[in-house]
CSV table of C-alpha atoms in Angstrom, one decimal:
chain,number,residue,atom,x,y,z
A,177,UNK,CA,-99.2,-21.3,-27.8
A,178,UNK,CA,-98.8,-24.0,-30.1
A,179,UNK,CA,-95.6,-26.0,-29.9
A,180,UNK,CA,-93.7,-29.2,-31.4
A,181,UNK,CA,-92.4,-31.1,-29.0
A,182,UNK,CA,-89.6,-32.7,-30.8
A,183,UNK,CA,-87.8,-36.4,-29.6
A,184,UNK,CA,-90.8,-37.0,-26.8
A,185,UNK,CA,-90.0,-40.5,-25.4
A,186,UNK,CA,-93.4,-42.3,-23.5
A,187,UNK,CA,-91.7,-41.8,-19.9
A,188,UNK,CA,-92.1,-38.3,-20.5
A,189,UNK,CA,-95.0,-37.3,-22.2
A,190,UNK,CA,-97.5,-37.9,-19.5
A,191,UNK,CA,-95.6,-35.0,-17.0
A,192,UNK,CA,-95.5,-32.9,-20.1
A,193,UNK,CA,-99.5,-33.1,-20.2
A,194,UNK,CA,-99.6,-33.0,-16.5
A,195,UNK,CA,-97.6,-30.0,-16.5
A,196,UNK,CA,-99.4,-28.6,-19.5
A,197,UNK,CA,-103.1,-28.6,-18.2
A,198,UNK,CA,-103.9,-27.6,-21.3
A,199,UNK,CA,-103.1,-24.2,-21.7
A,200,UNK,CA,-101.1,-24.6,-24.8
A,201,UNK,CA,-101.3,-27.0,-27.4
A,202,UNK,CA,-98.7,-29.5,-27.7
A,203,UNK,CA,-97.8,-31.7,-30.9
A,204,UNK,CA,-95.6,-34.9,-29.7
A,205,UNK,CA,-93.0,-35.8,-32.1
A,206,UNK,CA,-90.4,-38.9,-31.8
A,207,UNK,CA,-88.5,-37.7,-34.5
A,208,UNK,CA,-85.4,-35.7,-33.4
A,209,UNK,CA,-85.5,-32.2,-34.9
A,210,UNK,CA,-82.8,-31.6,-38.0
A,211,UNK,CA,-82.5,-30.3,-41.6
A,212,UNK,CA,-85.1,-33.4,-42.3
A,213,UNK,CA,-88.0,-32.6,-39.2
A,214,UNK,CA,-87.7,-28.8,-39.5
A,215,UNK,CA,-91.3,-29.0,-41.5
A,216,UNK,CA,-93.0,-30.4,-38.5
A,217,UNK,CA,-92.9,-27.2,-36.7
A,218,UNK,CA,-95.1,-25.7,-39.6
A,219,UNK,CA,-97.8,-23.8,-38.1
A,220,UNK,CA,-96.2,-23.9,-34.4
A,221,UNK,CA,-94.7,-20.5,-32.8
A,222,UNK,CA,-91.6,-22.5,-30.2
A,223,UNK,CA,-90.8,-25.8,-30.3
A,224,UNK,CA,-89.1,-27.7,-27.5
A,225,UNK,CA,-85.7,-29.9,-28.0
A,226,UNK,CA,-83.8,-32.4,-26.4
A,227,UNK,CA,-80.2,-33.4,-26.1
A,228,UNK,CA,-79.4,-34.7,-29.0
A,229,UNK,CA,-81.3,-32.2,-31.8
A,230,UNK,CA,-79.8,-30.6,-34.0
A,231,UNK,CA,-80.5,-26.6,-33.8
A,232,UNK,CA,-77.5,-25.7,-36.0
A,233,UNK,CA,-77.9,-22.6,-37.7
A,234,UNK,CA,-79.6,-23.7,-41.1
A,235,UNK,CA,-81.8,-25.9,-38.6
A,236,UNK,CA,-83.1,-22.7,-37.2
A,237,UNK,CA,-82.9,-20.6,-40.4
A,238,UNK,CA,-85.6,-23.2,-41.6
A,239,UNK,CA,-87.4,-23.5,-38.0
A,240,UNK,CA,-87.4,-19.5,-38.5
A,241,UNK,CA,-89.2,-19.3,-42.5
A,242,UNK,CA,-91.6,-21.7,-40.6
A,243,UNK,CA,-92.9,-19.1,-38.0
A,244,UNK,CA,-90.8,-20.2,-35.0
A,245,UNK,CA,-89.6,-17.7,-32.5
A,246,UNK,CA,-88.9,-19.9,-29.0
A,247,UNK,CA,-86.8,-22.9,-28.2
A,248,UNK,CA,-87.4,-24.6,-25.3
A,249,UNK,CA,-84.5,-27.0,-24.9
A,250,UNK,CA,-85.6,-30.0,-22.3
A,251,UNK,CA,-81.9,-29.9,-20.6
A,252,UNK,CA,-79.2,-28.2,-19.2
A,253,UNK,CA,-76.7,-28.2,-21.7
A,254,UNK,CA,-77.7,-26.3,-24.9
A,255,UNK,CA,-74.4,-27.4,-26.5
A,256,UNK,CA,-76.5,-28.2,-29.7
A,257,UNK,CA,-78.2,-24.7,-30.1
A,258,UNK,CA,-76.6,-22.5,-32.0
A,259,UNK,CA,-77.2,-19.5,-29.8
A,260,UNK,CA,-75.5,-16.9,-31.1
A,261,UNK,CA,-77.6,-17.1,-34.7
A,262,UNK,CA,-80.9,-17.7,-32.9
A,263,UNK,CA,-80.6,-14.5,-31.1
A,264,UNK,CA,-79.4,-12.8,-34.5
A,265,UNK,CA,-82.7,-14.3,-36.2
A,266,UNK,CA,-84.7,-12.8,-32.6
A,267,UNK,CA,-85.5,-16.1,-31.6
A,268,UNK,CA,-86.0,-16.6,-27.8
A,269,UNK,CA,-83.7,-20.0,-26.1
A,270,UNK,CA,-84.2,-21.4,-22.7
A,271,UNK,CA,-83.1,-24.0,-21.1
A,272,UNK,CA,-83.7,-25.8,-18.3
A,273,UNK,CA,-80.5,-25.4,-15.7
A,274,UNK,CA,-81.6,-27.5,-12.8
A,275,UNK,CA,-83.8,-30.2,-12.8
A,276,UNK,CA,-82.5,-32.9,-10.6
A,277,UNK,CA,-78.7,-32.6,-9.2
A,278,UNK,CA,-79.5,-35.5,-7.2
A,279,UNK,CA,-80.8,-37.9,-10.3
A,280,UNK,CA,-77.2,-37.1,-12.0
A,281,UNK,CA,-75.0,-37.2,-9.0
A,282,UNK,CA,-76.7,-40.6,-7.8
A,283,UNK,CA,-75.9,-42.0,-10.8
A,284,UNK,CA,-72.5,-41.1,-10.8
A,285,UNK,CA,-72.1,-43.2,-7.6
A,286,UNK,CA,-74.3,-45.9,-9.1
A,287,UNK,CA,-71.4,-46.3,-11.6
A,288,UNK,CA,-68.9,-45.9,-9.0
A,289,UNK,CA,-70.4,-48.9,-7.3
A,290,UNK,CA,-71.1,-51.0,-10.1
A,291,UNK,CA,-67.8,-51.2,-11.5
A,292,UNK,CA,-66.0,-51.1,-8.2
A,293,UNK,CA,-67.8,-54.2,-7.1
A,294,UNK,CA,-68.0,-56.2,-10.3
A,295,UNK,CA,-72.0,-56.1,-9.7
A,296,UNK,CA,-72.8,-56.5,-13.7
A,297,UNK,CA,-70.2,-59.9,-14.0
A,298,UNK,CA,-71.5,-60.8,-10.4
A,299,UNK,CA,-75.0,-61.2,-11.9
A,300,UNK,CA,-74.0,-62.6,-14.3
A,301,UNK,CA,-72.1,-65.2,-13.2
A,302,UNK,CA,-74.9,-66.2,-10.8
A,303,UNK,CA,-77.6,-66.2,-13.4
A,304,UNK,CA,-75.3,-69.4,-14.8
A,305,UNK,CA,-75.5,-70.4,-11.4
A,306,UNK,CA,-71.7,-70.0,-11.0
A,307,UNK,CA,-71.2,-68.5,-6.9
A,308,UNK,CA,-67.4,-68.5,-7.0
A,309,UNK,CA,-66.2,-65.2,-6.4
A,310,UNK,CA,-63.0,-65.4,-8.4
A,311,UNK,CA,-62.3,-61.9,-10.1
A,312,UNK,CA,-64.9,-60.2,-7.9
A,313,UNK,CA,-62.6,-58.5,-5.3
A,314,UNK,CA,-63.2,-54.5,-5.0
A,315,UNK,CA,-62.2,-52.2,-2.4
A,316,UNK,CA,-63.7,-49.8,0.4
A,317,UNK,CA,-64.8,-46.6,-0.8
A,318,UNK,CA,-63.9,-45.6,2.5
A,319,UNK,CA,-60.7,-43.8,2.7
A,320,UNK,CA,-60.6,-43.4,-1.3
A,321,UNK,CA,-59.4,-40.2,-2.4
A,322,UNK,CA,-62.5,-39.1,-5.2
A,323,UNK,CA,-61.6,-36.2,-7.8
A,324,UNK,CA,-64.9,-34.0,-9.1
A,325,UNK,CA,-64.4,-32.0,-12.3
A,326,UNK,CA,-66.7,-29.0,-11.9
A,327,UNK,CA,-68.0,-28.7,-8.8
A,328,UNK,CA,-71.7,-26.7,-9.1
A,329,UNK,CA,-74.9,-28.0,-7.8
A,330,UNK,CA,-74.4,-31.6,-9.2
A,331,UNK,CA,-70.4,-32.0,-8.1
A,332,UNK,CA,-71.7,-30.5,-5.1
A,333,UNK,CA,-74.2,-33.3,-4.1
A,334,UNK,CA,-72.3,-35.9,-5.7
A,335,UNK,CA,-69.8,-34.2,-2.8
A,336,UNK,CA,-72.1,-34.5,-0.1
A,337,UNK,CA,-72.8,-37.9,-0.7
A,338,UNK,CA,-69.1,-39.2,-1.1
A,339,UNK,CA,-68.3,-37.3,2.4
A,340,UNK,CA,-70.9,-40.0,3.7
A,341,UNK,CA,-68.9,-42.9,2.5
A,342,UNK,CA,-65.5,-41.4,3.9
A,343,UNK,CA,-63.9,-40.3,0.8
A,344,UNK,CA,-61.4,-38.0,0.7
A,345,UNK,CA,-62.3,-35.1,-2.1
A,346,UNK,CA,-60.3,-33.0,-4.4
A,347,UNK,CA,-61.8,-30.3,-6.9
A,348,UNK,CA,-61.6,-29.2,-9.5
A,349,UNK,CA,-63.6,-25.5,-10.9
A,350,UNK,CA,-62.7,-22.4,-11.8
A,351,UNK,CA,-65.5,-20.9,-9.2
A,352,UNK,CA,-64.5,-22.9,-6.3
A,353,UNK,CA,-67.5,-23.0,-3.6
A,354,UNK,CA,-66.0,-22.1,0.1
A,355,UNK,CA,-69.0,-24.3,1.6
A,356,UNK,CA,-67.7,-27.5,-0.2
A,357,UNK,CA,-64.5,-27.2,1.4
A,358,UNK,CA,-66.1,-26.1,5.4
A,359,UNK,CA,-69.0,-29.1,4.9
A,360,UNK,CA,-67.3,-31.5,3.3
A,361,UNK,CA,-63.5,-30.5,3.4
A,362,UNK,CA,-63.4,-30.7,-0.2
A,363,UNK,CA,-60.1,-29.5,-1.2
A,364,UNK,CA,-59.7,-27.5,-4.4
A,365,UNK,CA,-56.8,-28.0,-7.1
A,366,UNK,CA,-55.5,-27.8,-10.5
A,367,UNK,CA,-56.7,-30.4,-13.2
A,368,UNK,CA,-53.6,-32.0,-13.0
A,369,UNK,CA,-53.3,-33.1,-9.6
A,370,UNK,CA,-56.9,-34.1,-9.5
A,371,UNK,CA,-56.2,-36.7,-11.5
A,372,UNK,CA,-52.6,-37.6,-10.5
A,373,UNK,CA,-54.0,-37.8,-6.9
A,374,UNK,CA,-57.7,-39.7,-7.2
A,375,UNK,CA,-58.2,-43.0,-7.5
A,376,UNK,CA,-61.7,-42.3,-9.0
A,377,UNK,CA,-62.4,-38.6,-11.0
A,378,UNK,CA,-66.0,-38.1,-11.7
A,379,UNK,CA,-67.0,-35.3,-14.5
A,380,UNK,CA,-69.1,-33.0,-14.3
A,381,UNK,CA,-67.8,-30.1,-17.2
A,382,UNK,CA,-70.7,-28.8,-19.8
A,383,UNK,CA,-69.2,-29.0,-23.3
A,384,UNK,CA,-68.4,-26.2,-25.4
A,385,UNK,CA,-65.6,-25.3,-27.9
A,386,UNK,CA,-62.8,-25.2,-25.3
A,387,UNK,CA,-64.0,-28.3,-23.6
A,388,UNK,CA,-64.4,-30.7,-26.4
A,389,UNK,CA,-61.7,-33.3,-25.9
A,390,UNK,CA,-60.0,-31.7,-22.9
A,391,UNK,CA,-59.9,-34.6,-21.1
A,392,UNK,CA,-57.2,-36.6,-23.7
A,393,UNK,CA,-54.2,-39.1,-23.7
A,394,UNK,CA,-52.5,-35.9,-21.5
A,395,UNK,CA,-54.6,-36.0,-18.5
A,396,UNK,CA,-55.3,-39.4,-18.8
A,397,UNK,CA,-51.7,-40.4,-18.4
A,398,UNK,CA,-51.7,-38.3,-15.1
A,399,UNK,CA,-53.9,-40.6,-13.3
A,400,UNK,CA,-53.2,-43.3,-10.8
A,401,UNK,CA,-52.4,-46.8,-12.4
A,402,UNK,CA,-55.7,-48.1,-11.7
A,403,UNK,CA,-57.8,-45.3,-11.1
A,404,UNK,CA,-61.5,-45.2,-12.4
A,405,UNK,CA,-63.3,-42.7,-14.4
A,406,UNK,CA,-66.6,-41.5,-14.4
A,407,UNK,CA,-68.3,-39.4,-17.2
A,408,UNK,CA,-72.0,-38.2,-16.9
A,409,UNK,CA,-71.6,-34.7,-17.8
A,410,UNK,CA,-71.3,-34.4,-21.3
A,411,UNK,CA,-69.6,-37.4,-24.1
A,412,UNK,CA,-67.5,-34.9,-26.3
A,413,UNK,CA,-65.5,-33.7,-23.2
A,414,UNK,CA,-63.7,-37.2,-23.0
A,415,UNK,CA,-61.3,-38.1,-25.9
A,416,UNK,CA,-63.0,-41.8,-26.3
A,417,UNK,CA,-59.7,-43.0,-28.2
A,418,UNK,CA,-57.5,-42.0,-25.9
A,419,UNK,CA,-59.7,-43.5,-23.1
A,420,UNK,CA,-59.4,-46.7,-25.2
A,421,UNK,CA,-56.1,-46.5,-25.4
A,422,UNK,CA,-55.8,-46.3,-21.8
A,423,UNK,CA,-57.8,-48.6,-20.7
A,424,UNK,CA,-55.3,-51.4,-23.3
A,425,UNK,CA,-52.4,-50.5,-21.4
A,426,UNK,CA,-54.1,-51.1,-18.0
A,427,UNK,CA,-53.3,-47.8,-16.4
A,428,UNK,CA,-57.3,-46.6,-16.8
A,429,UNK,CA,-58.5,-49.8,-14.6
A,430,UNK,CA,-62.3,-48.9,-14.9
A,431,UNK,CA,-64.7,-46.7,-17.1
A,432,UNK,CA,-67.7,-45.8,-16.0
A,433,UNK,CA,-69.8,-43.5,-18.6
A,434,UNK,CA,-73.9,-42.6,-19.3
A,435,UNK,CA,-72.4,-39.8,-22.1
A,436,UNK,CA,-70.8,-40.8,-25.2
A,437,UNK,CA,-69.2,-38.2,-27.9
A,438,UNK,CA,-71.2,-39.5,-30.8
A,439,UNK,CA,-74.1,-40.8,-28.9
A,440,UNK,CA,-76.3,-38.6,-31.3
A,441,UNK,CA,-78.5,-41.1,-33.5
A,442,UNK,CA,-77.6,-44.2,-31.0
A,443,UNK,CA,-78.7,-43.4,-27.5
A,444,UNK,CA,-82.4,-43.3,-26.9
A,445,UNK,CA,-83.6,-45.3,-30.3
A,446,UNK,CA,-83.5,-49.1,-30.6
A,447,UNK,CA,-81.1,-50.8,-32.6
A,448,UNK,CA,-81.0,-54.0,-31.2
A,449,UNK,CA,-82.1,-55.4,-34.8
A,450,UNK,CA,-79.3,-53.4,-37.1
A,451,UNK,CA,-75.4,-54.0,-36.7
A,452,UNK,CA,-73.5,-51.5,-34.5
A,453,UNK,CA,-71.8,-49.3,-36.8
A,454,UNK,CA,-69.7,-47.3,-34.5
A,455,UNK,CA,-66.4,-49.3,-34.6
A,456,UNK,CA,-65.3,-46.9,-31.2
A,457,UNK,CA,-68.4,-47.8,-28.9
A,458,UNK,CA,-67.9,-51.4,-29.9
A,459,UNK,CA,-64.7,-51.2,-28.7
A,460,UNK,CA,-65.7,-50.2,-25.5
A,461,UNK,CA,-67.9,-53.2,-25.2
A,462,UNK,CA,-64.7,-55.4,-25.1
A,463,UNK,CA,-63.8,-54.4,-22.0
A,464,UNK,CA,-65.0,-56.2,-18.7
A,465,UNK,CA,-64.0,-52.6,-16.8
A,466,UNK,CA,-66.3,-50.4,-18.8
A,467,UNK,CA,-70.3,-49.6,-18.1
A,468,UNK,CA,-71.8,-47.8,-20.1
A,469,UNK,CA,-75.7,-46.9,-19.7
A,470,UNK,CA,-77.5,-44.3,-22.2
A,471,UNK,CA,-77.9,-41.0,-21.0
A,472,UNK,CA,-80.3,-41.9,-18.4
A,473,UNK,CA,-79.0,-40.5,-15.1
A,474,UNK,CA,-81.1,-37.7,-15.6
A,475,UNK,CA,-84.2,-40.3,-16.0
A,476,UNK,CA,-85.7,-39.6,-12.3
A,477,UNK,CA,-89.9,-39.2,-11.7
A,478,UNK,CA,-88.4,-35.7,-10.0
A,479,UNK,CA,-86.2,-34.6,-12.5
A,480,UNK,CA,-88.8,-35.6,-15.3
A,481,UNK,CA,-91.7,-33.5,-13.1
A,482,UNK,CA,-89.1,-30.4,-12.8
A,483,UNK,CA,-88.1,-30.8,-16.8
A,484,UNK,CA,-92.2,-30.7,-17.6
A,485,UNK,CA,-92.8,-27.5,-15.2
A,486,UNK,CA,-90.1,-25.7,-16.5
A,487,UNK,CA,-90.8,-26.5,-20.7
A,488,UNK,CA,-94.2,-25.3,-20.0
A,489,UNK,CA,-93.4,-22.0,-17.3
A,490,UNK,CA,-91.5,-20.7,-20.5
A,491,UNK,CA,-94.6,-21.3,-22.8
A,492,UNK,CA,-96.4,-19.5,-20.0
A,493,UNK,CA,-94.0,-16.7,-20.1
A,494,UNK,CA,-93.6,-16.3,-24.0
A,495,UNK,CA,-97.7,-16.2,-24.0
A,496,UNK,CA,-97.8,-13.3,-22.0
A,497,UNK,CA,-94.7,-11.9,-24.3
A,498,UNK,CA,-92.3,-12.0,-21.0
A,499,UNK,CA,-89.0,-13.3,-21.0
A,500,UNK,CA,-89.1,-16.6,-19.6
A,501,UNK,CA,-87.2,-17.0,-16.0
A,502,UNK,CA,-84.0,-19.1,-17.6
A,503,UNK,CA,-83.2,-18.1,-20.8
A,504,UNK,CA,-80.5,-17.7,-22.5
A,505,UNK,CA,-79.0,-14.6,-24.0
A,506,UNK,CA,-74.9,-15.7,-24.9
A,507,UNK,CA,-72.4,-17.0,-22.4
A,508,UNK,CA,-72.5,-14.3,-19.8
A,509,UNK,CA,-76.2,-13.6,-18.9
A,510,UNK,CA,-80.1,-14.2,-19.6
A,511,UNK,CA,-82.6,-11.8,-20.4
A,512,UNK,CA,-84.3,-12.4,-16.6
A,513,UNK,CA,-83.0,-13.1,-13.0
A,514,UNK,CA,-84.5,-16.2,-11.7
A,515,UNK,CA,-87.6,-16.5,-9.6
A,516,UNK,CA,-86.8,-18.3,-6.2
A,517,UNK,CA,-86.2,-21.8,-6.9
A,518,UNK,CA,-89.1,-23.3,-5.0
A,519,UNK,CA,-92.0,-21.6,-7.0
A,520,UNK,CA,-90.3,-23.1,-10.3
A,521,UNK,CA,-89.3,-26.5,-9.0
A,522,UNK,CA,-91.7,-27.3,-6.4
A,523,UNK,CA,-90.0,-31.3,-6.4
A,524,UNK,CA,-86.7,-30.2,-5.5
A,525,UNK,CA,-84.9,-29.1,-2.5
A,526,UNK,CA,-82.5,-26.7,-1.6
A,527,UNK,CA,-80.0,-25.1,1.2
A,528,UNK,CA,-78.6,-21.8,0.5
A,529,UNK,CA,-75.0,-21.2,1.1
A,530,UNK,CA,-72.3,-18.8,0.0
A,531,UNK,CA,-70.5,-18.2,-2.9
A,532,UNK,CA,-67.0,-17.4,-3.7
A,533,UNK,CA,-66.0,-16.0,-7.1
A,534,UNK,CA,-61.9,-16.2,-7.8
A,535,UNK,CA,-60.0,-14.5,-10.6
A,536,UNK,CA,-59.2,-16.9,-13.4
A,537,UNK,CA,-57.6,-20.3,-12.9
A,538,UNK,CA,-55.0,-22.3,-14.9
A,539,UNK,CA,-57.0,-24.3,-17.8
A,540,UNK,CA,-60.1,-22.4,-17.3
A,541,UNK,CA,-61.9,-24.3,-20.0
A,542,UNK,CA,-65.3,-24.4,-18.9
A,543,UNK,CA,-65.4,-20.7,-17.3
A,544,UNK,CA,-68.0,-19.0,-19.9
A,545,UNK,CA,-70.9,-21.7,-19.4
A,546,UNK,CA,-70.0,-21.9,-15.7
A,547,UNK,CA,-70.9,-18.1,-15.2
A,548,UNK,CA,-74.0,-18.4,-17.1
A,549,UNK,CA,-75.1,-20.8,-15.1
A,550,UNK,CA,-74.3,-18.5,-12.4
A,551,UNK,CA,-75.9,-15.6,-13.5
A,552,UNK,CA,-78.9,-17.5,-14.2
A,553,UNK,CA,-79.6,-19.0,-10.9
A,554,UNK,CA,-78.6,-16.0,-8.7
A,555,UNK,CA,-75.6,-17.3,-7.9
A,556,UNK,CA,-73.2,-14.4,-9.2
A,557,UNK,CA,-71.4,-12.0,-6.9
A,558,UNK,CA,-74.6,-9.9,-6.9
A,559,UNK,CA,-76.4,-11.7,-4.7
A,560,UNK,CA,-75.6,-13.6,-1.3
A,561,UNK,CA,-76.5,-17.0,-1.7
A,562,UNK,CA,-76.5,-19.8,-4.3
A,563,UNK,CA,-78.8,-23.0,-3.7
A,564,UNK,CA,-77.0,-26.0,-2.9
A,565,UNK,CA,-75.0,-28.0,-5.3
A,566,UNK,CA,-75.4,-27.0,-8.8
């Protein structure tokens, strides 16, 4: 199968071919795909996208006229597919829904770290050779009471790992996980006192109509004076103004994000030779509390293997005209239950434990993706176990 492989960076290309073996012809693009790049995909029957293409619905009108009937999107979140209208033109979308849980949760408590103990102004202040330790003070995680919003595979790890420091941990999800709370004593509860009760909230919500902006100047208000926030799910659930805003009046003491809501254009090109534009992200860069890094806590040699096996096991599948093992087919389903996880992501681990489905919560914004994703995986009532920590 021939396929355009749109927005390939160089750390990536190599487990693509690895992956690949050449069974199906690959065309490496750096361009991201959109209105402008649709023409590259002449000649090609799937093409394969990253976060930040655009697959709108005149996107894949044009991808369509071209001859392209499968979308392999490099990622979890398919946020920029318009789904609905591919399946209406009978093109085939699949994602990939677990990668590395570990890359993103690690990251997660990299930023935690980092801002906590002033490492980026530490380094700095030694690389001018200044070793006072004036404005460096942070505190023990230990004993810290940590807030995860959306607690699958990755808030489950990122869980597992804060149990190890001593944290206290308060959830938030409208399928709450009964092993997070016997392993970890993770207790669940609304949105509201997630925030009112953590000094640190880490998110971990896919985006979607009902999510973007969720997190605003409301919630916000509700945390601790002082409290920090992480973000490295996706950048449109976080109102960045009202984050801003926030962090001015000194009740948001520290930002922590690798997502950003308009990160489309900016992240993963370089513009250190052209003016930043974006009056909002230079904003950000104003405050000494804030670290922001560009959407690499997926950026892992295991999550990039895992990303490359899975873009090319749906190739495989579409070849021999089969559905391909993750994809997509609206908010509630895909079109075929998952093989077991090991034979698809030989670099990953896993521990099965139970799952406990709930009737509908309070401000159950993020229910729709969240049952997709547990369809997909096996993790629905159906069947008796879900891997660990999606």
């Amino acid at each position: 199968m021939r396929a355009v492989v749109f927005s390939t960076k160089p750390y990536e290309q190599s487990y693509l071919e690895q992956a690949n073996a050449e069974r199906h012809e690959l065309v490496f693009v750096e361009d991201s795909l959109g209105s402008a790049t649709t023409h590259l995909a002449a000649g090609a029957e799937a093409v394969s996208i990253f976060t930040n293409d655009d697959a709108s619905a005149p996107v894949l009108d044009a991808l369509h006229a071209a001859g392209v009937r499968h979308i392999a999107v490099r990622a979890a979140g398919y946020d920029q597919v318009a789904l609905p209208h591919a399946h209406h033109l009978g093109m085939r979308v699949a994602n990939v829904p677990e990668y590395s849980p570990y890359s993103i949760a690690e990251h997660a408590v990299a930023l935690m770290l980092a801002l906590n103990r002033h490492l980026r102004q530490a380094d700095y202040n030694l690389r001018n050779y200044d070793f006072r330790l004036d404005g460096l003070v942070g505190f023990d995680m230990h004993g810290k009471t940590v807030g995860i919003v959306g607690c699958g595979r990755i808030g489950g790890v990122l869980a597992r790992i804060l149990h190890g420091f001593g944290c206290r941990l308060l959830g938030y999800d409208p399928a709450p996980n009964a092993a997070l709370t016997e392993r970890y004593d993770l207790v669940y509860t609304s949105l509201e006192e997630v925030f009112a009760q953590s000094d640190i909230v880490s998110i971990h919500a896919p985006l979607n109509e009902h999510t973007h902006h969720f997190i605003g100047a409301e919630l916000l208000q509700r945390l601790k004076p002082g409290a920090m926030l992480i973000n490295t799910g996706r950048g449109g659930v976080l109102d960045t103004d009202a984050a801003i805003a926030a962090l001015k009046s000194g009740h948001l003491g520290a930002l922590g994000l690798d997502v950003y809501e308009r990160e489309k254009g900016l992240f993963f090109f370089d513009h250190s030779h052209k003016p930043l534009l974006d009056d909002t992200f230079a904003r950000l860069f104003a405050f000494k509390n804030v670290l922001i890094t560009g959407h690499q806590a997926f950026l892992t040699r295991e999550a990039l293997q895992n990303i490359a096996d899975a873009t090319i096991e749906h190739l495989d599948c579409w070849t021999r005209h089969e559905a391909s093992p993750h994809e997509l087919q609206g908010l509630f389903g895909r079109l075929a239950a998952a093989p077991p996880r090991a034979a698809l992501y030989p670099h990953a681990t896993a521990r099965p434990q139970p799952l406990v489905m709930v009737g509908a919560l309070p401000l159950a914004v993020f229910m729709a993706p969240r049952l997709a994703q547990a369809v997909a995986l096996g993790l629905a009532p159906r069947a008796p176990t879900r891997a660990f920590g999606r």
